[in-house]
Tab-separated table of C-alpha atoms in Angstrom:
chain	number	residue	atom	x	y	z
A	21	MET	CA	3.493	-16.567	-10.401
A	22	LEU	CA	6.681	-15.935	-12.431
A	23	LYS	CA	8.333	-12.535	-12.138
A	24	SER	CA	10.904	-10.633	-14.188
A	25	LYS	CA	13.044	-7.732	-12.959
A	26	THR	CA	15.028	-4.979	-14.655
A	27	LEU	CA	17.077	-2.366	-12.770
A	28	VAL	CA	17.598	1.148	-14.150
A	29	LEU	CA	20.206	3.411	-12.523
A	30	ALA	CA	21.351	6.957	-13.387
A	31	GLY	CA	20.519	6.751	-17.069
A	32	SER	CA	22.252	3.407	-17.493
A	33	LEU	CA	20.353	0.216	-18.109
A	34	LEU	CA	21.302	-2.989	-16.359
A	35	CYS	CA	19.285	-6.071	-17.024
A	36	VAL	CA	19.265	-9.068	-14.773
A	37	SER	CA	16.658	-11.148	-16.478
A	38	ALA	CA	15.252	-13.608	-14.046
A	39	SER	CA	12.101	-15.611	-13.676
A	40	TRP	CA	11.296	-17.191	-10.356
A	41	ALA	CA	8.496	-18.308	-8.152
A	42	GLY	CA	9.446	-16.084	-5.208
A	43	ASN	CA	11.070	-18.643	-2.939
A	44	PHE	CA	14.545	-17.179	-2.349
A	45	SER	CA	16.399	-17.198	0.967
A	46	ASN	CA	19.902	-16.450	2.265
A	47	MET	CA	20.877	-19.969	1.169
A	48	ASP	CA	20.597	-18.877	-2.497
A	49	LEU	CA	23.593	-16.528	-2.159
A	50	LYS	CA	26.517	-18.814	-1.373
A	51	GLY	CA	30.039	-19.406	-2.700
A	52	ASP	CA	32.722	-17.212	-4.263
A	53	TYR	CA	31.759	-14.401	-6.642
A	54	ALA	CA	34.092	-12.074	-8.557
A	55	TYR	CA	33.044	-8.429	-8.503
A	56	ALA	CA	33.971	-5.162	-10.240
A	57	GLY	CA	32.748	-1.662	-9.517
A	58	ALA	CA	33.466	1.941	-10.439
A	59	GLY	CA	32.660	5.418	-9.223
A	60	PHE	CA	34.288	8.740	-8.407
A	61	SER	CA	36.583	10.006	-5.658
A	62	THR	CA	35.827	13.242	-3.817
A	63	ALA	CA	38.438	14.844	-6.113
A	64	GLY	CA	36.312	13.806	-9.111
A	65	ASN	CA	38.650	11.068	-10.311
A	66	VAL	CA	37.564	7.562	-11.217
A	67	VAL	CA	37.594	4.962	-8.438
A	68	SER	CA	37.426	1.299	-9.424
A	69	SER	CA	37.282	-1.837	-7.343
A	70	ILE	CA	37.743	-5.560	-7.945
A	71	GLY	CA	37.743	-8.537	-5.631
A	72	ILE	CA	36.005	-11.597	-4.262
A	73	PHE	CA	32.645	-11.599	-2.488
A	74	SER	CA	32.070	-14.807	-0.463
A	75	PRO	CA	28.584	-15.183	1.058
A	76	ASN	CA	28.103	-18.227	3.325
A	77	GLY	CA	24.428	-18.961	2.636
A	78	GLN	CA	23.495	-17.980	6.210
A	79	GLY	CA	23.539	-14.174	6.018
A	80	GLY	CA	27.267	-13.633	6.528
A	81	ALA	CA	29.861	-12.765	3.897
A	82	THR	CA	33.502	-11.793	3.460
A	83	ILE	CA	34.777	-9.294	0.903
A	84	THR	CA	38.418	-8.939	-0.089
A	85	GLY	CA	39.837	-6.964	-2.971
A	86	LYS	CA	41.583	-3.884	-4.238
A	87	VAL	CA	40.570	-0.297	-5.042
A	88	VAL	CA	42.305	1.960	-7.570
A	89	GLN	CA	41.925	5.598	-6.546
A	90	ASP	CA	43.824	8.555	-7.998
A	91	GLY	CA	46.359	6.159	-9.561
A	92	ALA	CA	47.092	4.270	-6.338
A	93	LEU	CA	46.267	0.594	-5.779
A	94	ILE	CA	44.795	0.239	-2.277
A	95	PRO	CA	44.224	-3.253	-0.842
A	96	ILE	CA	40.903	-3.701	0.938
A	97	PRO	CA	41.348	-5.607	4.190
A	98	ASP	CA	39.004	-8.575	4.532
A	99	GLN	CA	35.607	-7.293	5.605
A	100	GLU	CA	32.893	-9.218	7.343
A	101	CYS	CA	29.434	-8.277	6.049
A	102	THR	CA	25.865	-9.316	6.654
A	103	TYR	CA	23.157	-9.778	4.049
A	104	GLU	CA	19.476	-10.574	3.824
A	105	VAL	CA	17.783	-12.133	0.774
A	106	GLU	CA	14.058	-11.485	0.386
A	107	SER	CA	11.771	-14.156	-1.097
A	108	ASP	CA	11.661	-12.248	-4.425
A	109	GLY	CA	15.474	-12.405	-4.893
A	110	THR	CA	16.194	-8.811	-3.854
A	111	GLY	CA	18.153	-7.994	-0.751
A	112	THR	CA	20.578	-5.834	1.187
A	113	LEU	CA	24.269	-6.199	1.992
A	114	ASP	CA	25.765	-4.238	4.907
A	115	CYS	CA	29.564	-3.887	5.014
A	116	LEU	CA	32.115	-1.659	6.718
A	117	ILE	CA	33.082	0.110	3.482
A	118	THR	CA	29.556	0.693	2.073
A	119	ASP	CA	26.054	-0.791	1.871
A	120	TYR	CA	24.344	-2.297	-1.176
A	121	ALA	CA	20.986	-3.334	-2.564
A	122	PHE	CA	20.983	-6.350	-4.890
A	123	VAL	CA	18.980	-8.775	-6.975
A	124	ILE	CA	20.026	-12.352	-7.783
A	125	ASP	CA	18.942	-14.490	-10.723
A	126	HIS	CA	16.759	-17.591	-10.523
A	127	ASN	CA	19.625	-19.963	-9.672
A	128	GLY	CA	21.939	-17.699	-7.666
A	129	GLN	CA	24.675	-17.742	-10.310
A	130	ASN	CA	24.563	-14.010	-11.130
A	131	ALA	CA	23.682	-10.881	-9.214
A	132	ALA	CA	23.602	-7.132	-9.673
A	133	PHE	CA	24.579	-4.856	-6.784
A	134	ILE	CA	24.153	-1.097	-6.436
A	135	PRO	CA	25.683	0.954	-3.623
A	136	VAL	CA	23.150	2.707	-1.423
A	137	ALA	CA	25.606	4.656	0.770
A	138	ASP	CA	28.841	6.621	0.436
A	139	ILE	CA	32.113	4.768	0.932
A	140	LYS	CA	32.805	4.632	4.664
A	141	ASP	CA	36.538	3.773	4.562
A	142	GLU	CA	38.962	6.513	5.700
A	143	ASN	CA	41.512	5.387	3.054
A	144	VAL	CA	39.032	5.637	0.151
A	145	SER	CA	36.948	8.756	-0.344
A	146	GLY	CA	34.076	9.118	-2.771
A	147	ASN	CA	31.179	7.015	-3.913
A	148	LEU	CA	30.738	3.971	-6.115
A	149	THR	CA	28.162	5.301	-8.549
A	150	ALA	CA	28.127	2.519	-11.126
A	151	VAL	CA	26.382	-0.815	-10.820
A	152	VAL	CA	28.574	-3.539	-9.342
A	153	LEU	CA	28.162	-6.874	-11.127
A	154	VAL	CA	29.126	-10.226	-9.646
A	155	LYS	CA	29.284	-13.636	-11.223
A	156	LYS	CA	29.933	-16.914	-9.498
A	157	GLN	CA	33.385	-18.302	-10.235
């Protein structure tokens, strides 16, 4: 049976149109992906983040990047993360800085991530409230 998914978050619409037969695994999320995200600091200012997300196809990933908070550019040290892809293409990503839920498209080339926890880094305060999009490089 073919399925199609659409995510709706906080009044914003994000579409990841995908049709698949429900046979995803961790192996479908592999390679280097560019990411961008945005949210708000505890002071109410915009926080944005860019970087590289590198899943290994076996449930492990590395994230490296930069955060702009209150006008300061803050490098994110490399973080080791774990992820789990469900057979329907949805999954979870657990990292030191925050945790995410995601959905990947039918060939693993695109994904949409949403944070499901506050930022846990002592150097960055606030929450990524916008959808984080990634696309394979």
